[in-house]
CSV table of C-alpha atoms in Angstrom, one decimal:
chain,number,residue,atom,x,y,z
S,1,MET,CA,52.3,6.7,-23.1
S,2,THR,CA,53.1,4.7,-20.0
S,3,GLU,CA,55.1,5.8,-17.0
S,4,GLU,CA,58.7,4.5,-17.1
S,5,ALA,CA,61.6,4.9,-14.7
S,6,TYR,CA,63.9,7.9,-15.3
S,7,SER,CA,66.9,6.2,-17.0
S,8,SER,CA,69.3,9.1,-17.3
S,9,THR,CA,72.1,9.1,-14.8
S,10,HIS,CA,72.4,12.9,-15.0
S,11,PRO,CA,69.7,15.1,-13.3
S,12,PRO,CA,68.1,17.7,-15.5
S,13,LEU,CA,69.5,21.2,-15.4
S,14,PRO,CA,67.3,23.7,-13.7
S,15,PRO,CA,65.4,26.1,-15.9
S,16,THR,CA,67.1,29.5,-15.6
S,17,THR,CA,64.6,31.8,-17.3
S,18,GLU,CA,60.9,32.5,-16.9
S,19,ASP,CA,60.2,31.1,-20.3
S,20,LEU,CA,62.1,27.9,-19.5
S,21,ARG,CA,60.2,27.6,-16.2
S,22,ARG,CA,56.9,28.0,-18.0
S,23,SER,CA,57.9,25.3,-20.4
S,24,TRP,CA,58.7,22.9,-17.5
S,25,LEU,CA,55.3,23.6,-15.9
S,26,ARG,CA,53.5,23.3,-19.2
S,27,LEU,CA,55.1,19.9,-19.9
S,28,LEU,CA,54.4,18.7,-16.4
S,29,ARG,CA,50.7,19.8,-16.6
S,30,SER,CA,50.2,18.0,-19.9
S,31,ARG,CA,47.9,15.0,-20.0
S,32,ARG,CA,49.5,11.6,-19.0
S,33,VAL,CA,52.9,13.3,-18.1
S,34,GLY,CA,53.8,12.2,-14.6
S,35,PRO,CA,57.2,12.6,-13.0
S,36,ALA,CA,58.8,9.5,-14.6
S,37,THR,CA,57.5,10.4,-18.1
S,38,PHE,CA,58.6,14.0,-17.5
S,39,TYR,CA,62.2,13.1,-16.8
S,40,ARG,CA,62.3,10.6,-19.6
S,41,LEU,CA,61.1,13.3,-22.1
S,42,LEU,CA,63.7,15.7,-20.9
S,43,SER,CA,66.4,13.1,-21.2
S,44,GLU,CA,65.3,12.1,-24.8
S,45,HIS,CA,64.6,15.6,-26.1
S,46,GLY,CA,67.0,17.8,-24.2
S,47,SER,CA,64.5,20.5,-23.1
S,48,ALA,CA,60.9,20.9,-22.0
S,49,GLN,CA,60.1,22.9,-25.1
S,50,ASN,CA,61.4,20.2,-27.5
S,51,ALA,CA,59.4,17.6,-25.5
S,52,LEU,CA,56.3,19.7,-25.9
S,53,GLU,CA,56.7,19.9,-29.6
S,54,ALA,CA,57.2,16.1,-29.8
S,55,LEU,CA,54.4,15.1,-27.5
S,56,PRO,CA,51.4,15.2,-29.9
S,57,LYS,CA,53.2,12.9,-32.4
S,58,MET,CA,54.2,10.5,-29.7
S,59,ALA,CA,50.7,10.4,-28.5
S,60,ARG,CA,49.4,9.6,-31.9
S,61,SER,CA,52.0,6.8,-32.2
S,62,ALA,CA,50.7,5.5,-28.9
S,63,GLY,CA,47.1,5.4,-30.2
S,64,LEU,CA,45.8,8.5,-28.4
S,65,LYS,CA,43.4,10.5,-30.5
S,66,GLY,CA,42.9,14.2,-30.1
S,67,TYR,CA,45.9,14.6,-27.7
S,68,GLU,CA,46.7,18.2,-26.9
S,69,ILE,CA,49.5,19.6,-24.6
S,70,CYS,CA,48.6,21.8,-21.7
S,71,PRO,CA,47.4,25.2,-23.1
S,72,SER,CA,49.7,28.1,-22.5
S,73,ASP,CA,46.8,30.1,-21.1
S,74,ALA,CA,46.3,27.5,-18.3
S,75,VAL,CA,49.9,27.8,-17.2
S,76,ASP,CA,49.7,31.6,-17.3
S,77,ALA,CA,46.6,31.4,-15.1
S,78,GLU,CA,48.3,29.1,-12.6
S,79,ILE,CA,51.3,31.4,-12.4
S,80,ASN,CA,49.1,34.4,-11.8
S,81,VAL,CA,47.3,32.5,-8.9
S,82,ALA,CA,50.7,31.6,-7.5
S,83,LYS,CA,51.9,35.2,-7.6
S,84,ALA,CA,48.7,36.3,-5.7
S,85,ALA,CA,49.4,33.6,-3.1
S,86,LYS,CA,53.1,34.6,-2.9
S,87,ALA,CA,54.1,31.1,-4.0
S,88,ARG,CA,57.4,30.2,-5.5
S,89,LEU,CA,58.1,27.5,-8.0
S,90,LEU,CA,60.9,25.1,-7.0
S,91,CYS,CA,62.1,23.1,-10.0
S,92,PHE,CA,64.2,20.0,-9.7
S,93,SER,CA,67.9,20.9,-9.4
S,94,ASP,CA,67.1,24.5,-8.3
S,95,PRO,CA,69.3,25.3,-5.3
S,96,GLU,CA,66.3,25.7,-3.1
S,97,TYR,CA,64.7,22.4,-4.1
S,98,PRO,CA,64.6,20.1,-1.1
S,99,ALA,CA,67.7,17.8,-1.3
S,100,PRO,CA,66.0,14.8,0.4
S,101,LEU,CA,63.4,14.6,-2.4
S,102,ALA,CA,66.0,14.7,-5.1
S,103,HIS,CA,66.8,11.0,-4.5
S,104,LEU,CA,63.2,9.8,-5.1
S,105,LYS,CA,62.8,7.8,-8.3
S,106,ASP,CA,59.6,9.8,-8.8
S,107,ALA,CA,60.7,13.1,-7.3
S,108,PRO,CA,58.3,15.9,-8.1
S,109,PRO,CA,59.8,17.8,-11.0
S,110,ALA,CA,58.4,21.0,-9.6
S,111,LEU,CA,56.9,22.1,-6.2
S,112,TRP,CA,54.9,25.2,-5.3
S,113,ALA,CA,56.2,26.7,-2.0
S,114,ILE,CA,54.6,29.3,0.3
S,115,GLY,CA,56.6,30.5,3.2
S,116,ASP,CA,60.1,30.1,4.7
S,117,LEU,CA,62.3,28.1,2.3
S,118,SER,CA,65.1,28.0,4.8
S,119,LEU,CA,63.2,25.3,6.7
S,120,LEU,CA,64.2,22.9,3.9
S,121,GLN,CA,67.8,23.2,4.9
S,122,ARG,CA,67.2,21.9,8.4
S,123,PRO,CA,66.7,18.2,9.5
S,124,MET,CA,63.1,17.1,9.3
S,125,ILE,CA,60.9,14.6,11.1
S,126,ALA,CA,57.4,13.6,10.0
S,127,ILE,CA,54.7,13.1,12.5
S,128,VAL,CA,51.5,11.5,11.1
S,129,GLY,CA,48.5,9.7,12.5
S,130,ALA,CA,44.8,9.3,12.7
S,131,ARG,CA,42.3,12.0,11.7
S,132,ASN,CA,39.9,10.8,14.4
S,133,ALA,CA,42.7,10.8,17.0
S,134,SER,CA,42.0,10.2,20.6
S,135,SER,CA,42.6,12.9,23.3
S,136,LEU,CA,45.7,11.0,24.3
S,137,GLY,CA,46.9,10.7,20.7
S,138,THR,CA,46.7,14.5,20.1
S,139,ARG,CA,48.4,15.2,23.4
S,140,MET,CA,51.2,12.8,22.5
S,141,ALA,CA,51.5,14.4,19.0
S,142,ARG,CA,51.8,17.9,20.6
S,143,ALA,CA,54.4,16.7,23.1
S,144,LEU,CA,56.5,15.0,20.4
S,145,ALA,CA,56.3,18.0,18.0
S,146,HIS,CA,57.1,20.5,20.7
S,147,ASP,CA,60.1,18.6,22.0
S,148,LEU,CA,61.5,17.7,18.6
S,149,SER,CA,61.2,21.4,17.4
S,150,ALA,CA,63.0,22.5,20.5
S,151,ALA,CA,65.8,20.0,19.7
S,152,GLY,CA,66.3,21.6,16.2
S,153,TYR,CA,64.1,19.5,14.0
S,154,VAL,CA,61.4,20.7,11.6
S,155,VAL,CA,58.2,18.8,11.9
S,156,VAL,CA,56.6,17.7,8.7
S,157,SER,CA,53.0,16.6,8.3
S,158,GLY,CA,49.9,16.7,6.0
S,159,LEU,CA,47.6,19.3,7.7
S,160,ALA,CA,44.9,16.7,8.2
S,161,ARG,CA,42.6,16.6,11.2
S,162,GLY,CA,43.7,15.0,14.4
S,163,VAL,CA,47.4,14.1,14.8
S,164,ASP,CA,48.6,16.3,11.9
S,165,THR,CA,46.9,19.4,13.2
S,166,ALA,CA,48.2,18.8,16.8
S,167,ALA,CA,51.8,18.4,15.5
S,168,HIS,CA,51.7,21.5,13.3
S,169,LEU,CA,50.3,23.7,16.1
S,170,ALA,CA,52.9,22.6,18.6
S,171,ALA,CA,55.8,23.0,16.1
S,172,LEU,CA,54.6,26.3,14.5
S,173,PRO,CA,56.8,28.6,16.6
S,174,SER,CA,60.0,26.8,15.7
S,175,GLY,CA,59.1,25.8,12.1
S,176,THR,CA,56.8,23.3,10.5
S,177,ILE,CA,56.1,22.1,6.9
S,178,ALA,CA,52.7,21.2,5.7
S,179,VAL,CA,52.6,19.1,2.5
S,180,MET,CA,49.3,19.6,0.7
S,181,ALA,CA,47.3,17.0,-1.3
S,182,GLY,CA,45.7,19.8,-3.4
S,183,GLY,CA,47.1,23.1,-4.5
S,184,ALA,CA,49.4,25.0,-2.1
S,185,ASP,CA,46.8,27.7,-1.8
S,186,VAL,CA,43.9,25.3,-1.0
S,187,ILE,CA,43.7,24.6,2.7
S,188,TYR,CA,42.1,21.3,3.4
S,189,PRO,CA,40.2,20.6,5.6
S,190,SER,CA,38.6,24.1,5.7
S,191,GLU,CA,38.5,24.0,9.5
S,192,ASN,CA,42.3,24.4,9.3
S,193,ASN,CA,42.2,27.6,7.3
S,194,ARG,CA,43.6,29.7,10.1
S,195,LEU,CA,46.3,27.2,10.9
S,196,GLY,CA,47.2,26.9,7.2
S,197,LYS,CA,47.5,30.7,6.9
S,198,SER,CA,49.8,30.7,9.9
S,199,ILE,CA,52.0,28.0,8.5
S,200,GLY,CA,52.3,30.0,5.2
S,201,GLU,CA,53.5,33.0,7.3
S,202,GLN,CA,55.7,31.3,9.9
S,203,GLY,CA,56.4,27.9,8.3
S,204,LEU,CA,56.3,26.4,4.9
S,205,ILE,CA,53.5,24.9,2.6
S,206,LEU,CA,54.5,22.6,-0.2
S,207,SER,CA,52.6,21.0,-3.0
S,208,GLU,CA,53.3,19.4,-6.4
S,209,GLN,CA,49.7,19.9,-7.5
S,210,PRO,CA,48.5,22.9,-9.6
S,211,MET,CA,47.6,26.0,-7.7
S,212,GLY,CA,43.9,26.2,-7.0
S,213,LEU,CA,43.3,22.5,-7.3
S,214,ALA,CA,41.0,21.0,-4.7
S,215,PRO,CA,42.4,17.7,-3.3
S,216,GLN,CA,41.0,14.4,-4.5
S,217,ALA,CA,41.4,10.9,-3.1
S,218,ARG,CA,44.1,9.9,-5.6
S,219,HIS,CA,46.3,12.9,-4.5
S,220,PHE,CA,46.8,11.8,-0.9
S,221,PRO,CA,49.1,8.8,-1.6
S,222,LYS,CA,51.3,11.1,-3.8
S,223,ARG,CA,51.3,13.7,-0.9
S,224,ASN,CA,52.3,11.0,1.5
S,225,ARG,CA,55.4,10.0,-0.5
S,226,ILE,CA,56.6,13.6,-0.3
S,227,ILE,CA,56.1,13.7,3.5
S,228,ALA,CA,58.1,10.4,3.8
S,229,GLY,CA,60.8,11.7,1.3
S,230,LEU,CA,61.4,14.9,3.2
S,231,ALA,CA,61.9,13.4,6.6
S,232,GLN,CA,64.8,11.5,8.2
S,233,ALA,CA,62.2,9.6,10.1
S,234,VAL,CA,58.4,9.1,10.2
S,235,VAL,CA,56.7,8.8,13.6
S,236,VAL,CA,53.2,7.3,13.6
S,237,VAL,CA,51.2,8.3,16.6
S,238,GLU,CA,47.9,6.6,16.0
S,239,ALA,CA,46.8,4.7,12.9
S,240,ALA,CA,44.3,2.0,12.0
S,241,ALA,CA,45.3,-1.2,10.3
S,242,LYS,CA,44.3,0.4,6.9
S,243,SER,CA,45.2,4.0,6.9
S,244,GLY,CA,47.0,6.7,5.0
S,245,SER,CA,49.5,6.9,7.8
S,246,LEU,CA,50.6,3.3,7.2
S,247,ILE,CA,51.1,4.2,3.5
S,248,THR,CA,53.4,7.0,4.6
S,249,ALA,CA,55.3,4.5,6.8
S,250,ARG,CA,55.7,2.1,3.9
S,251,ASP,CA,56.9,4.9,1.7
S,252,ALA,CA,59.4,5.8,4.3
S,253,LEU,CA,60.6,2.2,4.6
S,254,ASP,CA,61.0,2.0,0.9
S,255,LEU,CA,63.2,5.1,1.0
S,256,GLY,CA,65.4,3.8,3.8
S,257,ARG,CA,64.0,6.3,6.3
S,258,GLU,CA,63.5,5.4,10.0
S,259,VAL,CA,60.0,4.3,11.0
S,260,LEU,CA,58.9,4.7,14.6
S,261,ALA,CA,55.5,4.3,16.3
S,262,VAL,CA,53.8,5.1,19.5
S,263,PRO,CA,52.1,2.0,21.1
S,264,GLY,CA,48.5,1.9,22.0
S,265,HIS,CA,45.9,-0.2,23.7
S,266,PRO,CA,45.2,-3.5,21.9
S,267,PHE,CA,41.5,-2.9,22.0
S,268,ASP,CA,41.7,0.6,20.4
S,269,ALA,CA,41.4,0.3,16.6
S,270,ARG,CA,43.2,3.6,16.2
S,271,ALA,CA,46.3,2.0,17.6
S,272,SER,CA,46.2,-1.3,15.6
S,273,GLY,CA,48.5,0.1,12.9
S,274,CYS,CA,51.1,1.4,15.3
S,275,ASN,CA,51.1,-1.9,17.2
S,276,MET,CA,51.5,-3.8,14.0
S,277,LEU,CA,54.5,-1.6,13.0
S,278,ILE,CA,56.1,-2.2,16.4
S,279,ARG,CA,55.5,-5.9,16.2
S,280,ASP,CA,57.2,-5.9,12.8
S,281,GLY,CA,60.3,-4.0,14.0
S,282,ALA,CA,59.5,-0.3,14.1
S,283,GLN,CA,61.1,1.4,17.1
S,284,LEU,CA,58.7,2.0,20.0
S,285,VAL,CA,58.4,5.7,20.9
S,286,ARG,CA,57.6,6.9,24.4
S,287,ASN,CA,58.9,10.5,24.0
S,288,ALA,CA,61.0,12.7,21.7
S,289,ALA,CA,64.2,11.4,23.2
S,290,ASP,CA,63.4,7.9,21.7
S,291,VAL,CA,63.1,9.5,18.3
S,292,ILE,CA,66.3,11.6,18.6
S,293,ALA,CA,68.2,8.5,19.8
S,294,ALA,CA,67.4,6.7,16.5
S,295,LEU,CA,68.8,9.5,14.4
S,296,PRO,CA,72.2,11.1,13.7
S,297,PRO,CA,72.8,14.1,16.0
S,298,VAL,CA,71.7,17.6,14.9
S,299,GLU,CA,74.4,20.2,14.7
S,300,LYS,CA,74.4,22.3,17.8
S,301,PRO,CA,71.2,20.7,19.1
S,302,ALA,CA,69.1,22.7,21.6
S,303,PRO,CA,68.6,21.1,25.0
S,304,LEU,CA,65.6,18.8,25.0
S,305,PRO,CA,62.9,20.2,27.3
S,306,SER,CA,61.1,18.0,29.7
S,307,SER,CA,57.5,17.2,28.8
S,308,ALA,CA,56.7,18.5,32.3
S,309,ASP,CA,57.5,22.0,30.9
S,310,GLN,CA,54.2,21.7,29.0
S,311,PRO,CA,51.1,22.0,31.1
S,312,ASP,CA,49.1,19.7,28.9
S,313,ALA,CA,51.9,17.4,27.8
S,314,PRO,CA,51.5,13.8,28.9
S,315,PRO,CA,54.2,11.8,30.8
S,316,ALA,CA,56.3,9.7,28.5
S,317,ASN,CA,54.0,6.7,28.6
S,318,ALA,CA,50.9,7.9,30.4
S,319,GLY,CA,47.9,6.0,29.4
S,320,LEU,CA,49.7,3.9,26.8
S,321,ALA,CA,49.6,0.2,26.6
S,322,ASP,CA,52.3,-1.4,28.6
S,323,LEU,CA,53.7,-3.4,25.7
S,324,PRO,CA,57.0,-5.2,26.2
S,325,PRO,CA,59.7,-4.6,23.5
S,326,PRO,CA,59.7,-7.2,20.7
S,327,PRO,CA,62.3,-9.9,21.1
S,328,PRO,CA,65.7,-9.1,19.6
S,329,GLU,CA,65.5,-12.0,17.1
S,330,ARG,CA,62.3,-10.6,15.4
S,331,ARG,CA,62.4,-9.7,11.8
S,332,SER,CA,63.2,-6.1,11.0
S,333,LEU,CA,60.5,-3.9,9.4
S,334,ARG,CA,62.5,-4.0,6.1
S,335,GLU,CA,62.7,-7.8,6.1
S,336,THR,CA,59.0,-8.0,6.8
S,337,ALA,CA,58.2,-5.7,3.9
S,338,ALA,CA,60.4,-7.8,1.7
S,339,LEU,CA,58.6,-11.0,2.7
S,340,HIS,CA,55.3,-9.3,1.9
S,341,GLN,CA,56.5,-8.6,-1.6
S,342,GLN,CA,57.8,-12.2,-2.0
S,343,VAL,CA,54.4,-13.6,-1.0
S,344,LEU,CA,52.6,-11.3,-3.4
S,345,ALA,CA,55.0,-12.1,-6.2
S,346,ARG,CA,54.2,-15.8,-5.9
S,347,LEU,CA,50.4,-15.4,-5.9
S,348,GLY,CA,48.0,-14.7,-8.7
S,349,PRO,CA,44.3,-15.0,-9.5
S,350,SER,CA,44.6,-18.8,-9.5
S,351,PRO,CA,44.6,-20.3,-5.9
S,352,THR,CA,48.0,-21.6,-4.7
S,353,PRO,CA,48.5,-24.0,-1.8
S,354,GLU,CA,49.9,-22.5,1.4
S,355,ASP,CA,52.2,-25.4,1.7
S,356,GLN,CA,53.7,-24.5,-1.6
S,357,LEU,CA,54.5,-21.0,-0.4
S,358,LEU,CA,56.2,-22.4,2.7
S,359,GLN,CA,58.5,-24.5,0.5
S,360,ASP,CA,59.2,-21.6,-2.0
S,361,LEU,CA,60.0,-19.0,0.7
S,362,SER,CA,61.8,-21.2,3.2
S,363,VAL,CA,60.0,-19.7,6.2
S,364,THR,CA,58.3,-21.2,9.2
S,365,PRO,CA,54.5,-21.7,9.3
S,366,LYS,CA,54.3,-19.1,12.1
S,367,GLU,CA,56.2,-16.4,10.0
S,368,LEU,CA,54.0,-17.1,7.0
S,369,SER,CA,50.8,-17.0,9.0
S,370,SER,CA,51.7,-13.6,10.4
S,371,VAL,CA,52.4,-12.1,7.0
S,372,LEU,CA,49.3,-13.7,5.4
S,373,THR,CA,47.1,-12.2,8.2
S,374,GLU,CA,48.5,-8.7,7.5
S,375,LEU,CA,48.0,-9.1,3.8
S,376,GLU,CA,44.4,-10.3,4.3
S,377,LEU,CA,43.7,-7.3,6.4
S,378,ASP,CA,45.1,-5.1,3.7
S,379,GLY,CA,42.9,-6.7,1.1
S,380,ALA,CA,45.9,-8.0,-0.9
S,381,VAL,CA,45.3,-11.8,-0.3
S,382,ASP,CA,42.2,-14.0,-0.4
S,383,ARG,CA,41.9,-17.3,1.5
S,384,HIS,CA,40.0,-20.3,0.0
S,385,PRO,CA,39.0,-23.6,1.4
S,386,GLY,CA,41.7,-26.3,1.6
S,387,GLY,CA,44.5,-23.9,2.5
S,388,MET,CA,44.5,-22.2,-0.9
S,389,LEU,CA,45.5,-18.6,-1.4
S,390,SER,CA,45.2,-16.1,-4.3
S,391,ARG,CA,45.3,-12.4,-5.0
S,392,PRO,CA,42.0,-10.6,-5.5
S,393,PRO,CA,41.0,-9.8,-9.1
S,394,GLY,CA,42.8,-6.8,-10.4
S,395,LYS,CA,45.6,-7.0,-7.8
S,396,GLY,CA,47.9,-9.5,-9.5
S,397,GLU,CA,49.8,-6.9,-11.6
S,398,GLU,CA,50.3,-4.1,-9.1
């Protein structure tokens, strides 16, 4: 069975009894059932229980041998762990399910939540960045999170080291949401155990993964899409050219969210991703006021405190690279992302002349050169002698 887009124009009805909720969870935890397949099965079979009964036959038709649906005992065990952790299951279309996520084409069918669900009703801004953040980067994250919280926003991040940790700590008194790559009860990294416990008591922890699951590398991009989906805007404080924070920024862009970035010194690799985002049209951020100005006003906003009110908060642009704003005729971030996709769509394993791309895309050599450099850094394009370009093996069908 392959993942397909959810074709139904009507969202599934929320499960209203414990048995129905167990069926939802059991279907979702069955092998090869991701969000898109989950919604398609509900649409085709009318209920999770009917889909569970049909799955083994469908798997056999697809050539899968020995396919078994998720055992009922496994779901019971997960629910018992959730009860011990005081976690609540939020199913798609439940009244408490976060409305911003409902518009994602691969919205999590169910989320485990620990903490204050009322935070999901408030406007949210994501702050993400480097795990090995600089001292200035963590100070900037604290200042932004503190001031945005005071202005009425909930700060969302991923509880990683560095920027994430600084943002959560500063926003904790007013409300912060940590989206986990593993189970909602598994705090990662372990050094953040105390912070994670505090967020579960004063803020909110969310995860689409099974309770008790230790995070693995493949879980983090899925976590990042939830961070981007919850927030009105994603602010990147520090990020390398290849980083999970840029994945979150791309997810936000695809979802039509605002993407903003704090500039950094050109010689600091931790700032290269932010500088690239700004060059490509992301709004430059010096302080929380810049972020708030890019968004619709919050109802009855609290007055924005000055960063001077925080003893350790940096001035708006202290220590940051003195980068001039990009010229107004630059391509927007969304246009740049579209050009990336157009280039990749025209390249395959066989080398293609760069001149041919120029003709096909009707762009200037300077524009194409800039995009190709970014794609090369991302490992998505290979250069060959004679001005030839191709996609690396295994990349052509992504």
